[in-house]
Amino acid sequence: MNQKPLPQYPALRPRRIRQSPALRRLVRETHLSVDQLVLPLFVRSGKKVRNPIASMPGVFQLSPDELAREAIRAHALGVPAVLLFGIPDRKDDRASGAYAKNGIVQQAVRLLKKELPDLLVITDVCLCEYMSHGHCGIVHREKRGATILNDPSLKLLSRAALSHAEAGADIVAPSDMMDGRVLAIRTALDGAGFSDTPIMSYAAKFASAYYGPFREAAESAPKFGDRRSYQMDAANANEALREVALDIAEGADMVMVKPALAYLDIIHRVKTEFGYPTAAYSVSGEYSMVKAAGAKGWIDERAVTMESLLAMRRAGADILITYAATEVAGWLKNDR
Ligand code: PBG
Ligand code: ZN
């Protein structure tokens, strides 16, 4: 090499801007704020029910009264939004509980909007928790196995989304990954006078082993097969962008990438490519890993949680969906 070495100018000292906490804060590029947090909650029927989920310490299946308490606690710390999942008393092969007028989520939405009108209530729209077989769409069984019926599932998903909006949901969030569901839901909402209800679509949802603990929490593990015919292959990033493009074309107002930590490249590309409000869903497995290692004293739970959320923000996420939202809100408050 005949290149001359760089002259050692005294000006070349990157360390200079890291000398003090105030200086570090002054030059910080990315910020975590309570305004970005969404807390997922699981609701089931009953009174004073708090069923712990073994694989997710600190997370419970809650009856509506306890759900309200949990939401009040989060909201008091500044968490602006919750994401509701329902666990019905009965499941069937039409997912009736998903769109019942007095279904568990519909009841919970009405209660939360009454108790906490300022809290944004987002509802997960899917069929798996309500289906006896645990799949996100209608299943057609044949001799050679089972197939998911995409288009008939859209009717049920639209009914579910509409019933959530009627109950007062501020945002509906379809997580099923059937093709065409954003348009079907948008059309159903508009047709019933809910043209102002936004859709946050689980646009790039990968078939992921990180959902393991959630399936215990929501009692939604598929009884046979898996979700690989409708959820995405972890190997595919371009396909994720196509999925997001379709959802936006169909009328999605916000898009989500899920899981988060193992898919930061996708978050970054989605935000850069489309510039839409982008949510990162830090899923059950991400939460459980940090909790477990933290409980063993192997990692600093709080520091790892904050670092991970910051990474999602740095990648481009505007909205952070995390089971740790209430704890994080508390930490952010104490940092002030
Ligand atoms: C179901 C659904 C899943 C999650 C949210 N909605 C799991 C799945 O597809 O089995 C995962 C959430 C988590 O793991 O925290 N439509
Ligand atoms: Zn589902």
Coordinates of C-alpha atoms and ligand atoms in Angstrom, one line a residue:
M1 CA 0.0 0.0 0.0
N2 CA 1.3 3.4 -0.9
Q3 CA -1.4 5.2 1.1
K4 CA -0.2 7.8 3.6
P5 CA -1.2 7.2 7.2
L6 CA -3.9 9.6 8.4
P7 CA -2.4 12.5 10.2
Q8 CA -3.1 12.4 13.9
Y9 CA -5.0 15.7 14.2
P10 CA -5.8 16.6 17.7
A11 CA -9.3 17.2 16.5
L12 CA -10.0 13.5 15.9
R13 CA -11.2 12.5 19.4
P14 CA -14.7 10.9 19.3
R15 CA -14.4 10.4 23.0
R16 CA -14.8 14.1 23.6
I17 CA -18.5 14.0 23.2
R18 CA -19.0 11.3 25.8
Q19 CA -17.3 12.9 28.8
S20 CA -20.3 13.5 31.0
P21 CA -23.9 12.3 31.4
A22 CA -25.3 15.7 30.3
L23 CA -23.1 15.7 27.2
R24 CA -24.0 12.2 26.4
R25 CA -27.7 13.1 26.7
L26 CA -27.2 16.2 24.5
V27 CA -25.9 14.1 21.6
R28 CA -28.2 11.2 22.0
E29 CA -29.8 10.2 18.7
T30 CA -32.6 7.9 19.9
H31 CA -35.0 8.3 22.8
L32 CA -37.2 5.9 24.6
S33 CA -40.5 7.5 25.8
V34 CA -43.5 6.2 27.6
D35 CA -45.6 7.6 24.8
Q36 CA -44.4 4.8 22.5
L37 CA -45.4 1.9 24.8
V38 CA -48.2 -0.6 24.3
L39 CA -49.1 -3.2 26.9
P40 CA -50.6 -6.5 25.8
L41 CA -53.2 -7.9 28.2
F42 CA -55.0 -11.2 28.4
V43 CA -58.6 -11.2 29.4
R44 CA -60.9 -14.1 30.4
S45 CA -64.3 -14.4 32.2
G46 CA -64.8 -14.3 35.9
K47 CA -64.2 -12.1 38.9
K48 CA -60.9 -11.5 40.8
V49 CA -59.1 -14.0 38.4
R50 CA -55.4 -13.6 38.1
N51 CA -54.0 -16.8 36.5
P52 CA -50.3 -16.6 36.4
I53 CA -48.6 -17.7 33.1
A54 CA -45.8 -19.9 34.2
S55 CA -43.5 -19.1 31.3
M56 CA -44.1 -15.3 31.6
P57 CA -43.5 -14.1 35.1
G58 CA -45.5 -11.0 35.9
V59 CA -48.1 -11.7 33.2
F60 CA -51.6 -13.0 34.0
Q61 CA -54.8 -14.1 32.4
L62 CA -57.1 -11.5 34.0
S63 CA -60.9 -11.2 34.6
P64 CA -62.3 -7.9 33.5
D65 CA -62.2 -6.3 37.0
E66 CA -58.5 -7.2 37.3
L67 CA -57.9 -6.2 33.8
A68 CA -59.2 -2.7 34.6
R69 CA -56.9 -2.5 37.6
E70 CA -53.9 -3.5 35.5
A71 CA -54.8 -1.0 32.9
I72 CA -55.3 1.8 35.5
R73 CA -51.8 1.0 36.9
A74 CA -50.2 1.2 33.5
H75 CA -52.1 4.3 32.5
A76 CA -51.2 6.1 35.7
L77 CA -47.5 5.6 34.8
G78 CA -48.2 7.1 31.4
V79 CA -48.6 4.0 29.2
P80 CA -51.0 5.3 26.5
A81 CA -52.3 2.1 25.0
V82 CA -53.1 -1.6 25.7
L83 CA -53.5 -4.5 23.2
L84 CA -56.2 -6.9 24.2
F85 CA -56.3 -10.7 23.7
G86 CA -59.3 -12.8 24.8
I87 CA -59.5 -16.3 26.1
P88 CA -63.1 -17.5 25.6
D89 CA -64.9 -20.0 27.8
R90 CA -65.8 -22.1 24.8
K91 CA -64.1 -22.7 21.5
D92 CA -65.7 -24.1 18.3
D93 CA -64.8 -24.5 14.6
R94 CA -66.4 -21.1 13.6
A95 CA -64.6 -19.0 16.3
S96 CA -68.0 -17.7 17.4
G97 CA -66.5 -16.1 20.5
A98 CA -64.3 -13.9 18.3
Y99 CA -67.3 -11.9 17.1
A100 CA -70.0 -12.5 19.8
K101 CA -71.6 -9.2 20.8
N102 CA -70.9 -10.0 24.4
G103 CA -67.7 -11.9 23.8
I104 CA -64.9 -11.5 26.4
V105 CA -62.9 -8.9 24.4
Q106 CA -66.0 -6.9 23.5
Q107 CA -67.0 -6.8 27.3
A108 CA -63.4 -5.8 28.2
V109 CA -63.3 -3.0 25.6
R110 CA -66.6 -1.5 26.9
L111 CA -65.4 -1.7 30.5
L112 CA -62.0 -0.1 29.8
K113 CA -63.5 2.7 27.6
K114 CA -65.9 3.5 30.5
E115 CA -63.2 3.4 33.3
L116 CA -60.4 5.0 31.3
P117 CA -61.7 6.9 28.3
D118 CA -58.3 8.3 27.5
L119 CA -56.6 5.0 27.3
L120 CA -56.2 3.8 23.7
V121 CA -57.7 0.3 23.5
I122 CA -56.2 -1.8 20.6
T123 CA -57.8 -5.2 20.0
D124 CA -56.0 -8.1 18.5
V125 CA -58.2 -9.5 15.7
C126 CA -57.7 -13.2 15.2
L127 CA -59.5 -16.5 15.3
C128 CA -57.0 -18.9 16.9
E129 CA -57.9 -18.3 20.5
Y130 CA -61.6 -19.0 19.6
M131 CA -61.1 -22.0 17.3
S132 CA -61.2 -25.5 18.8
H133 CA -58.2 -26.4 16.5
G134 CA -56.2 -23.3 17.4
H135 CA -55.6 -22.1 13.8
C136 CA -56.0 -18.4 12.8
G137 CA -58.4 -19.3 10.0
I138 CA -61.2 -21.7 9.0
V139 CA -59.8 -25.2 8.6
H140 CA -60.9 -27.6 5.9
R141 CA -60.0 -31.2 6.8
E142 CA -59.3 -33.7 4.1
K143 CA -58.0 -37.2 4.0
R144 CA -54.5 -36.0 3.1
G145 CA -54.4 -33.4 5.9
A146 CA -56.0 -30.0 6.5
T147 CA -56.0 -26.7 4.6
I148 CA -56.7 -23.2 5.7
L149 CA -59.6 -21.6 3.8
N150 CA -58.4 -18.0 3.3
D151 CA -61.4 -16.2 1.8
P152 CA -64.1 -17.7 4.1
S153 CA -61.9 -16.7 7.1
L154 CA -62.0 -13.1 5.9
K155 CA -65.8 -12.9 6.7
L156 CA -65.2 -14.0 10.3
L157 CA -62.2 -11.7 10.8
S158 CA -64.3 -8.7 9.5
R159 CA -67.1 -9.6 11.9
A160 CA -64.6 -9.8 14.8
A161 CA -63.0 -6.4 13.9
L162 CA -66.5 -4.8 13.5
S163 CA -67.7 -6.1 16.8
H164 CA -64.6 -4.7 18.5
A165 CA -65.2 -1.3 16.9
E166 CA -68.8 -1.4 18.0
A167 CA -67.7 -2.1 21.5
G168 CA -65.5 1.0 21.3
A169 CA -62.1 -0.1 20.3
D170 CA -59.8 2.7 19.2
I171 CA -57.7 0.6 16.9
V172 CA -58.1 -2.9 15.5
A173 CA -55.0 -5.0 14.9
P174 CA -55.5 -8.1 12.6
S175 CA -52.8 -10.7 13.4
D176 CA -54.1 -13.7 11.4
M177 CA -52.0 -13.2 8.2
M178 CA -54.8 -14.3 5.8
D179 CA -54.4 -12.6 2.4
G180 CA -56.7 -9.7 1.8
R181 CA -57.9 -9.2 5.4
V182 CA -56.9 -5.6 5.7
L183 CA -59.2 -4.7 2.8
A184 CA -62.0 -6.9 4.0
I185 CA -61.8 -5.3 7.5
R186 CA -61.5 -1.8 6.1
T187 CA -64.6 -2.3 3.9
A188 CA -66.6 -3.8 6.8
L189 CA -65.6 -0.9 9.1
D190 CA -66.4 1.8 6.5
G191 CA -69.7 0.2 5.7
A192 CA -70.8 0.4 9.3
G193 CA -69.8 4.0 10.0
F194 CA -66.4 3.3 11.5
S195 CA -64.3 4.9 8.8
D196 CA -62.3 6.7 11.5
T197 CA -61.2 3.5 13.2
P198 CA -57.6 2.9 12.3
I199 CA -56.1 -0.5 11.4
M200 CA -52.7 -1.6 12.8
S201 CA -51.9 -4.6 10.7
Y202 CA -49.5 -7.3 11.8
A203 CA -48.0 -6.9 8.3
A204 CA -44.8 -8.8 8.6
K205 CA -45.5 -11.6 11.0
F206 CA -43.0 -14.4 11.0
A207 CA -43.7 -18.1 11.8
S208 CA -41.6 -17.9 15.0
A209 CA -40.6 -20.1 17.9
Y210 CA -40.5 -17.0 20.0
Y211 CA -44.4 -17.2 20.3
G212 CA -44.1 -20.3 22.5
P213 CA -45.0 -18.7 25.8
F214 CA -47.9 -16.7 24.3
R215 CA -49.6 -19.8 23.2
E216 CA -49.7 -20.9 26.8
A217 CA -51.0 -17.5 27.8
A218 CA -53.7 -17.3 25.1
E219 CA -54.4 -21.1 25.1
S220 CA -54.0 -20.9 21.3
A221 CA -51.5 -23.5 20.3
P222 CA -52.6 -25.3 17.1
K223 CA -53.9 -28.8 17.8
F224 CA -52.3 -30.1 14.6
G225 CA -49.9 -28.8 12.0
D226 CA -48.3 -25.4 12.3
R227 CA -48.8 -21.8 11.1
R228 CA -46.2 -21.9 8.3
S229 CA -48.8 -21.7 5.5
Y230 CA -49.9 -18.3 6.6
Q231 CA -47.1 -16.8 8.7
M232 CA -43.8 -15.8 7.0
D233 CA -40.5 -17.7 6.7
A234 CA -37.8 -16.2 8.9
A235 CA -35.4 -16.4 6.0
N236 CA -37.4 -13.9 3.8
A237 CA -36.9 -10.1 4.1
N238 CA -38.0 -9.0 0.6
E239 CA -41.2 -11.0 1.0
A240 CA -41.8 -9.1 4.3
L241 CA -41.6 -5.8 2.4
R242 CA -44.1 -7.2 -0.2
E243 CA -46.5 -8.2 2.7
V244 CA -46.2 -4.7 4.1
A245 CA -46.8 -3.0 0.7
L246 CA -50.0 -5.1 0.2
D247 CA -51.3 -4.2 3.7
I248 CA -50.7 -0.5 3.1
A249 CA -52.3 -0.7 -0.3
E250 CA -55.3 -2.4 1.3
G251 CA -55.6 0.4 3.8
A252 CA -53.4 -0.3 6.8
D253 CA -52.8 2.9 8.8
M254 CA -49.9 1.4 10.9
V255 CA -47.8 -1.6 10.2
M256 CA -46.2 -4.0 12.6
V257 CA -43.1 -6.3 12.5
K258 CA -43.2 -9.3 14.8
P259 CA -41.1 -10.6 16.5
A260 CA -38.9 -7.6 17.1
L261 CA -35.4 -8.3 18.4
A262 CA -34.5 -11.0 15.8
Y263 CA -36.0 -8.9 13.0
L264 CA -34.4 -5.5 13.5
D265 CA -33.4 -5.5 9.8
I266 CA -37.0 -5.9 8.8
I267 CA -38.1 -3.0 11.1
H268 CA -35.4 -0.8 9.6
R269 CA -36.3 -1.7 6.0
V270 CA -40.0 -1.3 6.6
K271 CA -39.6 2.1 8.2
T272 CA -37.1 3.3 5.5
E273 CA -39.1 2.0 2.6
F274 CA -42.7 3.1 3.6
G275 CA -42.3 5.7 6.3
Y276 CA -45.5 4.5 7.9
P277 CA -46.0 4.4 11.7
T278 CA -44.2 1.2 12.5
A279 CA -44.7 -1.0 15.5
A280 CA -42.3 -3.5 16.8
Y281 CA -43.9 -6.4 18.8
S282 CA -41.4 -7.7 21.3
V283 CA -43.1 -11.0 21.7
S284 CA -43.6 -13.5 24.6
G285 CA -40.3 -15.4 24.0
E286 CA -38.3 -12.2 24.1
Y287 CA -39.9 -11.3 27.4
S288 CA -39.5 -14.8 28.9
M289 CA -35.8 -15.0 28.0
V290 CA -34.9 -11.8 29.7
K291 CA -37.1 -12.6 32.7
A292 CA -35.5 -16.1 33.1
A293 CA -31.9 -14.9 32.7
G294 CA -32.6 -11.9 35.0
A295 CA -34.1 -14.1 37.7
K296 CA -31.0 -16.2 37.7
G297 CA -28.8 -13.2 38.0
W298 CA -27.2 -13.9 34.7
I299 CA -28.1 -10.6 33.1
D300 CA -29.3 -7.2 34.4
E301 CA -33.0 -7.5 33.5
R302 CA -33.7 -3.8 33.5
A303 CA -30.6 -2.8 31.5
V304 CA -31.2 -5.6 28.9
T305 CA -34.9 -4.6 28.5
M306 CA -34.0 -0.9 28.0
E307 CA -31.2 -1.7 25.6
S308 CA -33.4 -4.0 23.5
L309 CA -36.2 -1.4 23.3
L310 CA -33.7 1.2 22.3
A311 CA -32.4 -1.1 19.6
M312 CA -36.0 -1.4 18.2
R313 CA -36.3 2.4 18.2
R314 CA -32.9 2.8 16.5
A315 CA -34.0 0.4 13.9
G316 CA -36.9 2.6 13.1
A317 CA -39.8 1.5 15.3
D318 CA -42.2 4.2 16.4
I319 CA -44.4 2.0 18.6
L320 CA -43.1 -0.6 21.1
I321 CA -45.4 -3.4 22.1
T322 CA -44.0 -5.1 25.2
Y323 CA -45.2 -7.1 28.1
A324 CA -42.8 -5.0 30.2
A325 CA -44.5 -1.7 29.3
T326 CA -45.7 -1.0 32.9
E327 CA -42.2 -1.7 34.4
V328 CA -40.5 0.3 31.7
A329 CA -42.8 3.2 32.3
G330 CA -41.8 3.1 36.0
W331 CA -38.1 3.0 35.1
L332 CA -38.5 5.9 32.7
K333 CA -40.2 7.9 35.4
N334 CA -37.5 7.2 38.0
D335 CA -34.8 8.2 35.4
R336 CA -36.3 11.7 35.1
Ligands
PBG1 C1 -52.1 -15.1 17.1 C2 -51.0 -14.3 17.8 C3 -49.8 -14.7 18.2 C4 -49.2 -13.7 18.8 C5 -50.0 -12.6 18.8 N1 -51.2 -13.0 18.1 C6 -49.1 -16.0 18.2 C7 -49.2 -17.0 17.1 O1 -49.2 -16.7 15.9 O2 -49.2 -18.2 17.5 C8 -47.8 -13.8 19.5 C9 -47.5 -12.9 20.6 C10 -46.4 -13.2 21.5 O3 -45.7 -14.3 21.3 O4 -46.2 -12.5 22.4 N2 -52.6 -14.6 16.0
ZN2 ZN -54.1 -16.2 15.3

